[in-house]
Amino acid sequence: MHATTLPRTALRGRSRSAHDALAKGLGWFSIGLGTLELVAARSLADGLGLHGRDGLVRAYGVREVVTGIAILASHDPEPWIWARVMGDALDLATLAVGAGRAEGSERTNVAVALAAVAGVTALDILCAQGLDAEKGGPKTAVADYRDRSGFPKGVAAARGVARDFAVPRDMRVPDAMRGDVFARRRRPVPAGA
Amino acid sequence: MKALVWHGTADIRCDSVPDPRIEDPRDAIIKVTSCAICGSDLHLYDHFMPGMESGDIMGHETMGEVVDVGAGAKSALKVGDRVVIPFTIICGECDQCRRGNFSVCERSNRNKALGDKAFGHTTAGLFGYTHLTGGYAGGQAEYLRVPFADATHIKVPKGIPDEKLLFLSDIFPTGWQAAVQCDIQPDDTVAIWGCGPVGQMAIRSAVLLGAKRVIAIDRLPERLSMARAGGAETLNFAEDNIVERLNDMTDGKGPEKCIDAVGLEAHATGSIDSMYDRAKQAMMMETDRPHVLREMIYVCRPAGVLSVPGVYGGLVDKVPFGAMMNKGLTLRTGQTHVNRWTDDLLKRIEEGQIDPSFVITHKVGLDQGPEMYKTFRDKQDGCIKVFISP
């Protein structure tokens, strides 16, 4: 029997951690942004000085949606938040390329987008670090229950000891699916029987 | 009194709540001497089952001593009786109860309309298990009101410790029924998915009922070691391709009998299809992750039996029903008809054929319950079964 002292758990309950709530919000944000990138790829690309690169914007949209679903679905969202941070870096690099090509109002758009992505990146990093800090210590050593058979007289003595238990009729396997019932039924009747 | 109360996803607290009282002549009140956290409680903890409300008292594995009895239950119970309370509330009189189908008692779900809407027809009322099954207060508390108490109890003798008897309330008869409804034959191989408490009881039941081989599947070393201790061969789904290995172990034919002791929360990152299910769950497009069901249908020997004690709550997706139909598999499911088995199982405990206390890994007081939900859910500290003494 283990001691009654409480171990630290590796993962905390989601509803009571602000970082878990933030992760959930970032997950939905990711899905929303990704969907926007998928459905309005051309407009976004043109507006950010990335003319003709709508395929790239759609690929980023897929990345955002997948990451968002993974954050919401995962019991431990931290690795997926770090994946978002890497995606943010990619977004910033892409926007920097766009900044070099942008003209007129596109420059303003790129500047706003860069600021927004930088802000979200800071949130992502804050969230991932918070989730990491909330994790408990290393998992305790693996328990070994090899002495817990549950059979006071041993496994060998227990095998088949309830074989005479009468399985209720409503839980029996249908005759047609049981052993050699059909073969026995068709066996020729011995002469004189 | 103190009780473990559900407040939301992963939010269970040890609160002070009003003591229960007799509300119907057939009620009894018991002072809880021990209770446990069940694997199916985790579906509520993670909020995968609909119908929970903030303030609901958890728990459906409970035993204790009768401290008050309504006038209508006095013929069957008296103050001082020691009882285990089955997780299914039963009237003992309806058509289903008379047939022994206690888990689908037609009268004990006081929210019958909800049950009808959710499942087509109502099932029995359950302790501490959503408003779909009556919204009854559960037994992770200092006291419990037992409705239909003249039928909803298992009298147990004094002198046997609670640890040996408590699991008559659920996991022992659940594992037993899972094995019984396989109708195990002496040359059968029984494959059991999940080595949590119900899986462990199913392993022992299959051994007692005389299966030729029992193969247990999980990924946690401590659970696999406990499965081996009970006479099972084991497979680790994190290391082995389960379908391939089960076929290899059965000369390519597959196991005759398959038991799903996992249910709706299959390990989310254990397989591609579970990840797909988890993503759909997150988008509210599917309620359950039926990975084990899919695998069982695929690997079971044709004309075999699938037994499903694992809890499912709603809708499943991508179930290979073509394989199910063409292989002529028999599917047996259901919550456990606890009282149908407990006289026999109590006798087996008394005779020393089995001691269900082997499964207890943690013993705590009620105030430590909330932490233990997390420990159990996260499978930390070798946790398999939490035994609570209020």
Coordinates of C-alpha atoms in Angstrom, one line a residue:
Chain A
M1 CA 0.0 0.0 0.0
H2 CA 1.3 3.4 -0.8
A3 CA 1.7 6.2 1.8
T4 CA -1.2 8.5 2.1
T5 CA 0.9 11.6 1.5
L6 CA -0.2 13.2 -1.8
P7 CA 2.2 13.0 -4.7
R8 CA 2.5 16.0 -7.0
T9 CA 0.8 15.3 -10.2
A10 CA 2.5 16.0 -13.5
L11 CA -0.4 17.8 -15.0
R12 CA -2.8 20.1 -13.3
G13 CA -6.5 20.3 -13.7
R14 CA -7.3 22.6 -16.6
S15 CA -10.2 24.5 -15.2
R16 CA -8.3 26.0 -12.3
S17 CA -5.2 27.3 -14.0
A18 CA -5.1 30.6 -15.7
H19 CA -2.4 29.3 -18.1
D20 CA -4.7 26.4 -19.1
A21 CA -7.5 28.8 -19.8
L22 CA -5.1 31.0 -21.8
A23 CA -4.0 27.9 -23.7
K24 CA -7.6 27.1 -24.5
G25 CA -8.1 30.7 -25.8
L26 CA -5.0 30.5 -27.9
G27 CA -6.3 27.2 -29.3
W28 CA -9.5 28.8 -30.5
F29 CA -7.6 31.9 -31.7
S30 CA -5.4 29.6 -33.8
I31 CA -8.4 27.8 -35.4
G32 CA -10.0 31.2 -36.1
L33 CA -6.9 32.7 -37.7
G34 CA -6.2 29.5 -39.6
T35 CA -9.7 29.5 -41.0
L36 CA -9.4 33.1 -42.1
E37 CA -6.1 32.4 -43.8
L38 CA -7.7 29.5 -45.6
V39 CA -10.8 31.3 -46.8
A40 CA -9.2 34.8 -47.5
A41 CA -5.7 33.8 -48.5
R42 CA -5.5 36.0 -51.6
S43 CA -6.8 39.1 -49.9
L44 CA -4.4 38.6 -47.0
A45 CA -1.4 37.9 -49.2
D46 CA -2.1 41.0 -51.4
G47 CA -2.7 43.2 -48.4
L48 CA 0.7 42.2 -46.8
G49 CA 2.8 42.6 -49.9
L50 CA 3.0 38.9 -50.6
H51 CA 1.4 39.0 -54.1
G52 CA 1.0 35.6 -55.6
R53 CA 1.8 33.8 -52.4
D54 CA -1.7 32.8 -51.4
G55 CA -0.7 29.1 -51.5
L56 CA 1.8 29.9 -48.7
V57 CA -0.9 31.7 -46.7
R58 CA -3.2 28.7 -47.1
A59 CA -0.4 26.4 -45.9
Y60 CA 0.0 28.6 -42.8
G61 CA -3.8 28.4 -42.3
V62 CA -3.6 24.6 -42.2
R63 CA -0.8 24.9 -39.7
E64 CA -2.8 27.2 -37.5
V65 CA -5.9 25.0 -37.6
V66 CA -4.0 21.8 -36.8
T67 CA -2.1 23.4 -34.0
G68 CA -5.3 24.9 -32.6
I69 CA -7.1 21.6 -32.6
A70 CA -4.1 19.9 -31.0
I71 CA -4.1 22.5 -28.2
L72 CA -7.8 22.0 -27.5
A73 CA -7.5 18.2 -27.7
S74 CA -4.4 17.6 -25.8
H75 CA -4.3 16.8 -22.1
D76 CA -1.0 18.6 -22.0
P77 CA -1.1 21.5 -24.4
E78 CA 2.4 22.8 -23.6
P79 CA 4.2 21.2 -26.5
W80 CA 1.6 22.6 -28.9
I81 CA 2.0 26.1 -27.5
W82 CA 5.7 25.9 -28.2
A83 CA 4.7 24.7 -31.7
R84 CA 2.8 28.0 -32.0
V85 CA 5.8 29.9 -30.9
M86 CA 7.8 28.4 -33.8
G87 CA 4.9 29.2 -36.1
D88 CA 5.0 32.7 -34.9
A89 CA 8.7 33.0 -35.8
L90 CA 7.8 31.7 -39.3
D91 CA 5.0 34.3 -39.5
L92 CA 7.4 37.1 -38.4
A93 CA 10.0 36.1 -41.0
T94 CA 7.4 35.9 -43.7
L95 CA 6.0 39.3 -42.8
A96 CA 9.5 40.7 -42.8
V97 CA 9.9 39.5 -46.4
G98 CA 6.5 41.1 -47.2
A99 CA 7.7 44.4 -45.6
G100 CA 10.5 44.6 -48.1
R101 CA 8.1 44.3 -51.0
A102 CA 5.1 46.3 -49.6
E103 CA 4.1 49.5 -51.2
G104 CA 1.8 52.4 -49.9
S105 CA -0.9 51.2 -47.5
E106 CA 0.5 47.6 -47.6
R107 CA 3.4 48.9 -45.4
T108 CA 0.9 50.0 -42.7
N109 CA -0.8 46.6 -42.9
V110 CA 2.5 44.8 -42.5
A111 CA 3.5 47.0 -39.5
V112 CA 0.2 46.3 -37.8
A113 CA 0.5 42.5 -38.6
L114 CA 4.1 42.5 -37.2
A115 CA 3.0 44.2 -34.0
A116 CA 0.0 41.8 -33.6
V117 CA 2.1 38.7 -34.2
A118 CA 4.8 39.9 -31.8
G119 CA 2.1 40.4 -29.2
V120 CA 0.7 37.0 -29.7
T121 CA 4.2 35.5 -29.6
A122 CA 4.7 37.1 -26.2
L123 CA 1.4 35.6 -25.0
D124 CA 2.4 32.2 -26.4
I125 CA 5.7 32.2 -24.6
L126 CA 4.1 33.4 -21.4
C127 CA 1.6 30.6 -21.6
A128 CA 4.1 27.8 -22.4
Q129 CA 6.4 28.9 -19.6
G130 CA 3.5 29.1 -17.2
L131 CA 2.3 25.6 -18.1
D132 CA 5.8 24.3 -17.7
A133 CA 6.1 25.9 -14.3
E134 CA 2.9 24.3 -13.1
K135 CA 4.0 20.8 -13.9
G136 CA 4.9 18.7 -10.9
G137 CA 8.2 17.0 -10.3
P138 CA 9.3 13.9 -12.1
K139 CA 7.0 11.0 -12.2
T140 CA 7.5 8.7 -9.2
A141 CA 9.2 5.4 -9.7
V142 CA 7.0 2.8 -11.4
A143 CA 5.1 0.8 -8.9
D144 CA 5.5 -3.0 -9.0
Y145 CA 2.4 -5.0 -8.2
R146 CA 3.6 -8.4 -9.1
D147 CA 2.6 -9.7 -5.7
R148 CA -1.0 -8.7 -6.1
S149 CA -2.7 -11.7 -7.6
G150 CA -6.0 -11.2 -5.7
F151 CA -6.1 -15.0 -5.3
P152 CA -5.4 -15.9 -1.7
K153 CA -4.7 -19.5 -2.7
G154 CA -2.6 -18.6 -5.7
V155 CA -3.3 -18.3 -9.4
A156 CA -3.0 -22.0 -10.2
A157 CA -5.6 -22.9 -7.6
A158 CA -7.9 -20.2 -8.9
R159 CA -7.9 -21.2 -12.6
G160 CA -11.2 -22.6 -13.5
V161 CA -12.5 -22.8 -9.9
A162 CA -15.7 -21.1 -11.1
R163 CA -16.0 -23.2 -14.2
D164 CA -19.2 -24.8 -12.9
F165 CA -20.8 -21.4 -12.7
A166 CA -24.1 -21.5 -14.6
V167 CA -24.0 -18.7 -17.2
P168 CA -27.6 -17.3 -17.4
R169 CA -29.4 -18.3 -20.5
D170 CA -29.6 -14.8 -21.8
M171 CA -25.8 -14.5 -21.7
R172 CA -24.9 -17.8 -23.4
V173 CA -23.3 -17.8 -26.7
P174 CA -25.8 -19.0 -29.4
D175 CA -25.5 -22.8 -29.9
A176 CA -24.5 -22.3 -33.6
M177 CA -21.4 -20.4 -32.5
R178 CA -20.4 -22.8 -29.7
G179 CA -17.7 -25.4 -30.3
D180 CA -18.5 -28.3 -32.4
V181 CA -22.3 -28.3 -31.8
F182 CA -23.1 -28.4 -35.5
A183 CA -20.6 -31.2 -36.2
R184 CA -22.1 -33.3 -33.4
R185 CA -25.6 -32.6 -34.6
R186 CA -24.7 -34.0 -38.1
R187 CA -22.7 -37.0 -36.8
P188 CA -24.3 -40.2 -38.1
V189 CA -26.3 -42.1 -35.5
P190 CA -24.5 -45.3 -34.6
A191 CA -26.2 -48.5 -35.9
G192 CA -28.6 -50.0 -33.3
A193 CA -28.9 -46.8 -31.4
Chain B
M1 CA -21.6 16.6 6.3
K2 CA -18.5 16.5 4.1
A3 CA -18.8 15.3 0.5
L4 CA -16.9 15.4 -2.8
V5 CA -18.8 17.8 -4.9
W6 CA -18.5 18.4 -8.7
H7 CA -18.1 22.0 -9.7
G8 CA -17.0 21.7 -13.3
T9 CA -14.4 20.2 -15.5
A10 CA -11.5 18.9 -13.4
D11 CA -13.0 20.7 -10.4
I12 CA -14.1 18.5 -7.5
R13 CA -14.0 19.9 -4.0
C14 CA -14.5 18.6 -0.5
D15 CA -17.4 20.7 0.6
S16 CA -19.8 21.0 3.6
V17 CA -23.3 20.1 2.4
P18 CA -26.6 19.4 4.2
D19 CA -27.0 15.9 5.7
P20 CA -29.4 13.7 3.7
R21 CA -32.7 12.8 5.2
I22 CA -35.5 10.3 4.5
E23 CA -37.5 11.6 1.6
D24 CA -39.6 8.6 0.7
P25 CA -40.8 5.7 2.9
R26 CA -38.6 3.3 0.9
D27 CA -35.4 5.3 1.7
A28 CA -32.7 4.5 4.1
I29 CA -29.7 6.6 5.2
I30 CA -26.3 5.0 5.7
K31 CA -23.3 6.3 7.4
V32 CA -20.5 5.7 4.9
T33 CA -17.6 3.7 6.2
S34 CA -15.8 3.5 2.9
C35 CA -16.1 4.5 -0.7
A36 CA -13.9 4.6 -3.8
I37 CA -13.2 6.6 -6.9
C38 CA -14.3 4.7 -10.0
G39 CA -12.7 4.9 -13.5
S40 CA -16.1 6.0 -14.7
D41 CA -16.1 8.9 -12.3
L42 CA -13.2 10.3 -14.4
H43 CA -15.6 10.6 -17.4
L44 CA -17.5 13.1 -15.1
Y45 CA -14.3 14.7 -13.9
D46 CA -13.2 15.3 -17.4
H47 CA -16.8 16.3 -18.3
F48 CA -17.2 13.9 -21.2
M49 CA -20.6 12.8 -19.9
P50 CA -23.5 15.3 -20.3
G51 CA -25.9 16.0 -17.5
M52 CA -23.7 17.1 -14.6
E53 CA -24.6 20.2 -12.6
S54 CA -22.5 22.2 -10.2
G55 CA -23.1 21.0 -6.7
D56 CA -23.7 17.3 -7.6
I57 CA -22.2 14.9 -5.1
M58 CA -19.9 12.3 -6.7
G59 CA -19.5 8.6 -6.0
H60 CA -21.2 5.3 -6.7
E61 CA -19.0 2.8 -4.9
T62 CA -20.1 3.0 -1.3
M63 CA -20.7 0.9 1.8
G64 CA -21.6 1.6 5.3
E65 CA -24.0 1.1 8.2
V66 CA -27.7 1.8 8.2
V67 CA -28.5 4.7 10.5
D68 CA -32.1 5.5 9.5
V69 CA -34.8 3.5 7.7
G70 CA -38.0 4.7 6.1
A71 CA -41.2 2.8 7.0
G72 CA -41.4 1.2 3.6
A73 CA -37.9 -0.3 3.8
K74 CA -38.2 -1.7 7.4
S75 CA -39.1 -5.2 6.2
A76 CA -35.7 -5.5 4.5
L77 CA -33.4 -3.3 6.6
K78 CA -32.8 -2.2 10.1
V79 CA -30.6 0.3 11.8
G80 CA -27.1 -1.2 12.3
D81 CA -27.2 -3.4 9.3
R82 CA -23.9 -3.5 7.4
V83 CA -24.5 -2.9 3.6
V84 CA -22.8 -2.5 0.4
I85 CA -24.7 -0.2 -1.9
P86 CA -24.9 -1.2 -5.6
F87 CA -24.2 1.7 -8.0
T88 CA -27.5 0.9 -9.8
I89 CA -30.7 1.9 -7.9
I90 CA -33.3 -0.8 -8.3
C91 CA -37.0 -1.0 -7.4
G92 CA -36.9 -4.8 -7.4
E93 CA -40.5 -4.9 -8.8
C94 CA -40.6 -3.7 -12.4
D95 CA -40.5 -6.0 -15.4
Q96 CA -36.7 -5.6 -15.9
C97 CA -35.9 -6.1 -12.2
R98 CA -37.9 -9.3 -12.2
R99 CA -35.9 -10.5 -15.2
G100 CA -32.6 -9.6 -13.4
N101 CA -31.9 -6.8 -15.7
F102 CA -31.3 -4.5 -12.8
S103 CA -29.3 -1.8 -14.6
V104 CA -32.3 -1.0 -16.7
C105 CA -34.8 -0.8 -13.9
E106 CA -37.8 1.0 -15.3
R107 CA -38.7 2.9 -12.2
S108 CA -35.6 4.2 -10.3
N109 CA -34.6 7.0 -12.7
R110 CA -36.6 10.0 -11.4
N111 CA -35.5 11.9 -14.5
K112 CA -37.1 9.3 -16.8
A113 CA -37.9 11.9 -19.5
L114 CA -34.2 12.9 -19.8
G115 CA -33.2 9.2 -19.9
D116 CA -35.8 8.5 -22.6
K117 CA -34.6 11.4 -24.6
A118 CA -30.9 10.5 -24.3
F119 CA -31.1 6.8 -24.8
G120 CA -34.5 6.1 -26.4
H121 CA -35.7 4.4 -23.2
T122 CA -34.6 5.2 -19.6
T123 CA -32.1 3.1 -17.7
A124 CA -31.8 2.7 -14.0
G125 CA -31.1 5.5 -11.6
L126 CA -27.5 5.7 -10.6
F127 CA -25.8 7.2 -7.6
G128 CA -23.7 10.4 -8.4
Y129 CA -23.8 9.9 -12.1
T130 CA -25.5 12.8 -14.0
H131 CA -29.0 14.0 -14.1
L132 CA -29.7 11.6 -17.1
T133 CA -29.7 8.8 -14.5
G134 CA -31.7 10.6 -11.8
G135 CA -29.3 13.2 -10.4
Y136 CA -29.1 11.3 -7.1
A137 CA -26.5 12.4 -4.6
G138 CA -23.4 10.1 -4.7
G139 CA -21.7 8.2 -1.9
Q140 CA -18.3 10.0 -1.7
A141 CA -19.6 11.6 1.4
E142 CA -20.1 10.9 5.1
Y143 CA -23.8 9.9 4.6
L144 CA -25.8 8.6 1.7
R145 CA -29.6 8.5 1.1
V146 CA -30.4 5.2 -0.6
P147 CA -33.7 5.3 -2.5
F148 CA -35.6 2.1 -2.9
A149 CA -33.4 0.9 -0.1
D150 CA -35.4 -2.3 0.5
A151 CA -34.1 -3.5 -2.8
T152 CA -31.0 -1.4 -3.4
H153 CA -28.5 -3.0 -1.0
I154 CA -26.3 -6.0 -0.4
K155 CA -26.2 -7.1 3.2
V156 CA -22.7 -8.2 4.2
P157 CA -21.5 -10.0 7.3
K158 CA -19.5 -8.3 10.0
G159 CA -15.9 -9.4 10.5
I160 CA -14.8 -9.0 6.9
P161 CA -12.9 -5.8 6.3
D162 CA -14.4 -3.1 4.1
E163 CA -11.5 -3.4 1.7
K164 CA -12.6 -6.9 0.7
L165 CA -16.3 -6.0 0.3
L166 CA -16.6 -2.5 -1.0
F167 CA -16.0 -3.5 -4.6
L168 CA -19.1 -5.6 -4.6
S169 CA -20.8 -2.2 -5.3
D170 CA -19.4 -2.0 -8.8
I171 CA -16.0 -3.1 -10.2
F172 CA -16.0 -6.7 -9.1
P173 CA -19.5 -7.6 -10.4
T174 CA -18.7 -5.4 -13.5
G175 CA -15.6 -7.4 -14.3
W176 CA -17.5 -10.6 -13.5
Q177 CA -20.4 -9.7 -15.8
A178 CA -18.0 -8.8 -18.5
A179 CA -16.5 -12.2 -18.3
V180 CA -19.8 -14.1 -17.8
Q181 CA -21.4 -12.6 -20.8
C182 CA -18.5 -13.9 -22.9
D183 CA -19.7 -17.4 -21.9
I184 CA -16.1 -18.5 -21.5
Q185 CA -15.3 -22.0 -22.7
P186 CA -12.2 -24.0 -21.6
D187 CA -10.4 -23.5 -24.8
D188 CA -11.1 -19.8 -25.2
T189 CA -8.6 -17.0 -25.4
V190 CA -10.0 -13.9 -23.8
A191 CA -8.4 -10.6 -24.7
I192 CA -9.0 -7.7 -22.3
W193 CA -8.3 -4.1 -23.2
G194 CA -7.6 -1.8 -20.2
C195 CA -5.9 -2.9 -17.0
G196 CA -7.6 -0.3 -14.8
P197 CA -9.8 -1.6 -11.9
V198 CA -12.5 -3.1 -14.1
G199 CA -10.0 -4.7 -16.4
Q200 CA -8.2 -6.2 -13.4
M201 CA -11.5 -7.7 -12.1
A202 CA -12.3 -9.0 -15.5
I203 CA -8.9 -10.7 -15.7
R204 CA -9.5 -12.4 -12.4
S205 CA -13.1 -13.3 -13.4
A206 CA -11.9 -14.9 -16.7
V207 CA -9.3 -16.9 -14.8
L208 CA -11.9 -18.1 -12.3
L209 CA -14.3 -19.0 -15.1
G210 CA -11.6 -21.1 -16.7
A211 CA -10.4 -19.4 -19.8
K212 CA -7.5 -21.1 -21.4
R213 CA -5.6 -17.9 -21.9
V214 CA -6.2 -14.3 -20.8
I215 CA -4.3 -11.6 -22.6
A216 CA -4.4 -8.1 -21.1
I217 CA -3.6 -4.9 -22.9
D218 CA -2.4 -1.6 -21.4
R219 CA 0.6 0.7 -21.6
L220 CA 1.4 1.4 -17.9
P221 CA 4.0 -0.9 -16.4
E222 CA 2.4 -1.0 -13.0
R223 CA -1.0 -2.0 -14.4
L224 CA 0.6 -4.6 -16.6
S225 CA 2.5 -6.0 -13.6
M226 CA -0.8 -6.3 -11.7
A227 CA -2.4 -8.0 -14.7
R228 CA 0.4 -10.6 -14.8
A229 CA 0.1 -11.2 -11.1
G230 CA -3.6 -12.2 -11.8
G231 CA -2.6 -14.8 -14.4
A232 CA -2.7 -12.8 -17.6
E233 CA -0.2 -12.5 -20.4
T234 CA 0.2 -8.9 -21.3
L235 CA 0.7 -6.6 -24.3
N236 CA 1.8 -3.0 -24.2
F237 CA 0.0 -1.0 -26.8
A238 CA 2.7 1.6 -26.8
E239 CA 5.2 -1.0 -27.9
D240 CA 3.2 -3.7 -29.7
N241 CA 0.9 -3.7 -32.7
I242 CA -2.1 -5.2 -30.8
V243 CA -3.9 -6.7 -33.8
E244 CA -0.7 -8.3 -35.1
R245 CA 0.4 -9.6 -31.7
L246 CA -3.1 -11.0 -30.9
N247 CA -3.2 -12.8 -34.2
D248 CA 0.3 -14.1 -33.7
M249 CA -0.6 -15.4 -30.3
T250 CA -3.7 -17.2 -31.6
D251 CA -2.3 -18.9 -34.7
G252 CA -3.7 -16.1 -36.8
K253 CA -7.3 -16.7 -35.7
G254 CA -7.8 -14.0 -33.2
P255 CA -9.1 -14.3 -29.6
E256 CA -12.6 -15.9 -29.3
K257 CA -13.7 -13.4 -26.6
C258 CA -12.8 -9.7 -26.3
I259 CA -13.6 -7.4 -23.4
D260 CA -13.5 -3.6 -23.7
A261 CA -12.6 -2.3 -20.2
V262 CA -11.6 1.1 -21.5
G263 CA -14.7 2.8 -22.8
L264 CA -15.1 6.3 -24.1
E265 CA -11.7 7.7 -23.1
A266 CA -9.3 5.5 -25.0
H267 CA -5.7 6.9 -24.6
A268 CA -5.9 10.0 -26.8
T269 CA -2.4 9.8 -28.3
G270 CA -2.2 6.0 -28.3
S271 CA -3.2 5.7 -32.0
I272 CA -4.0 7.7 -35.1
D273 CA -7.7 7.0 -34.8
S274 CA -7.8 8.1 -31.1
M275 CA -6.1 11.4 -32.0
Y276 CA -8.7 11.9 -34.7
D277 CA -11.4 11.1 -32.1
R278 CA -9.9 13.5 -29.6
A279 CA -9.8 16.3 -32.2
K280 CA -13.4 15.7 -33.0
Q281 CA -14.3 15.7 -29.3
A282 CA -12.5 19.1 -28.9
M283 CA -14.7 20.4 -31.8
M284 CA -17.8 19.0 -30.2
M285 CA -18.4 16.7 -33.2
E286 CA -18.1 13.4 -31.3
T287 CA -18.5 12.4 -27.7
D288 CA -16.6 9.1 -27.4
R289 CA -13.3 7.7 -28.5
P290 CA -14.1 4.1 -29.6
H291 CA -10.6 2.9 -30.5
V292 CA -10.9 -0.3 -28.5
L293 CA -14.3 -1.1 -30.1
R294 CA -12.7 -0.8 -33.5
E295 CA -9.8 -2.9 -32.6
M296 CA -11.9 -5.6 -31.0
I297 CA -14.2 -5.9 -34.0
Y298 CA -11.2 -6.2 -36.3
V299 CA -9.2 -8.7 -34.3
C300 CA -11.9 -10.9 -32.8
R301 CA -12.2 -14.4 -34.2
P302 CA -15.3 -14.7 -36.5
A303 CA -18.4 -15.8 -34.5
G304 CA -16.7 -14.5 -31.4
V305 CA -18.1 -12.4 -28.6
L306 CA -17.4 -8.7 -27.7
S307 CA -18.2 -7.7 -24.2
V308 CA -18.3 -4.1 -23.3
P309 CA -18.3 -3.1 -19.7
G310 CA -16.4 0.1 -20.5
V311 CA -18.7 3.1 -20.3
Y312 CA -19.8 4.9 -23.5
G313 CA -21.8 8.1 -23.3
G314 CA -23.0 9.2 -26.6
L315 CA -22.0 9.1 -30.3
V316 CA -19.1 7.1 -31.8
D317 CA -17.7 7.5 -35.3
K318 CA -16.0 5.2 -37.8
V319 CA -17.0 1.9 -36.2
P320 CA -16.3 -0.9 -38.7
F321 CA -19.8 -2.4 -38.6
G322 CA -19.3 -4.2 -41.8
A323 CA -16.6 -6.4 -40.2
M324 CA -18.9 -6.8 -37.2
M325 CA -21.8 -8.0 -39.3
N326 CA -19.8 -10.2 -41.8
K327 CA -17.9 -11.9 -39.0
G328 CA -21.0 -12.7 -37.1
L329 CA -19.8 -11.3 -33.9
T330 CA -22.0 -11.1 -30.8
L331 CA -22.0 -7.8 -28.9
R332 CA -23.0 -7.8 -25.2
T333 CA -23.0 -4.5 -23.4
G334 CA -24.6 -2.8 -20.5
Q335 CA -24.2 -1.3 -17.1
T336 CA -23.9 -4.1 -14.5
H337 CA -26.8 -5.9 -13.1
V338 CA -25.0 -5.8 -9.7
N339 CA -27.5 -7.6 -7.5
R340 CA -27.7 -10.5 -10.0
W341 CA -24.1 -11.5 -9.1
T342 CA -23.4 -10.4 -5.6
D343 CA -24.7 -13.4 -3.6
D344 CA -22.4 -15.6 -5.6
L345 CA -19.5 -13.2 -5.5
L346 CA -19.8 -12.6 -1.7
K347 CA -19.6 -16.4 -1.3
R348 CA -16.5 -16.5 -3.3
I349 CA -14.9 -13.8 -1.2
E350 CA -15.9 -15.7 2.0
E351 CA -14.5 -18.9 0.6
G352 CA -11.2 -17.2 -0.2
Q353 CA -11.4 -17.8 -3.9
I354 CA -10.7 -14.1 -4.4
D355 CA -9.8 -11.0 -2.4
P356 CA -10.7 -7.9 -4.3
S357 CA -8.7 -5.6 -2.1
F358 CA -5.6 -6.4 -4.2
V359 CA -6.6 -3.5 -6.5
I360 CA -6.3 -0.8 -3.8
T361 CA -3.2 1.3 -4.3
H362 CA -4.1 4.4 -2.3
K363 CA -6.0 5.0 0.9
V364 CA -7.0 8.5 1.9
G365 CA -9.5 10.5 3.8
L366 CA -12.4 12.4 2.1
D367 CA -10.5 15.7 2.2
Q368 CA -7.8 14.3 0.0
G369 CA -10.4 13.2 -2.6
P370 CA -10.0 16.1 -5.0
E371 CA -6.2 15.6 -5.2
M372 CA -6.7 11.9 -5.7
Y373 CA -9.0 12.5 -8.7
K374 CA -6.1 14.2 -10.4
T375 CA -3.7 11.5 -9.4
F376 CA -6.0 8.8 -10.7
R377 CA -6.8 10.6 -13.9
D378 CA -3.2 11.4 -14.6
K379 CA -2.2 7.8 -13.7
Q380 CA 0.5 9.1 -11.3
D381 CA 2.1 7.4 -8.4
G382 CA 1.1 4.0 -9.6
C383 CA -2.5 4.8 -8.9
I384 CA -5.0 2.1 -9.8
K385 CA -7.7 2.3 -7.1
V386 CA -8.4 4.9 -4.5
F387 CA -10.1 3.7 -1.3
I388 CA -11.6 6.6 0.8
S389 CA -12.5 6.4 4.5
P390 CA -14.7 9.4 5.2

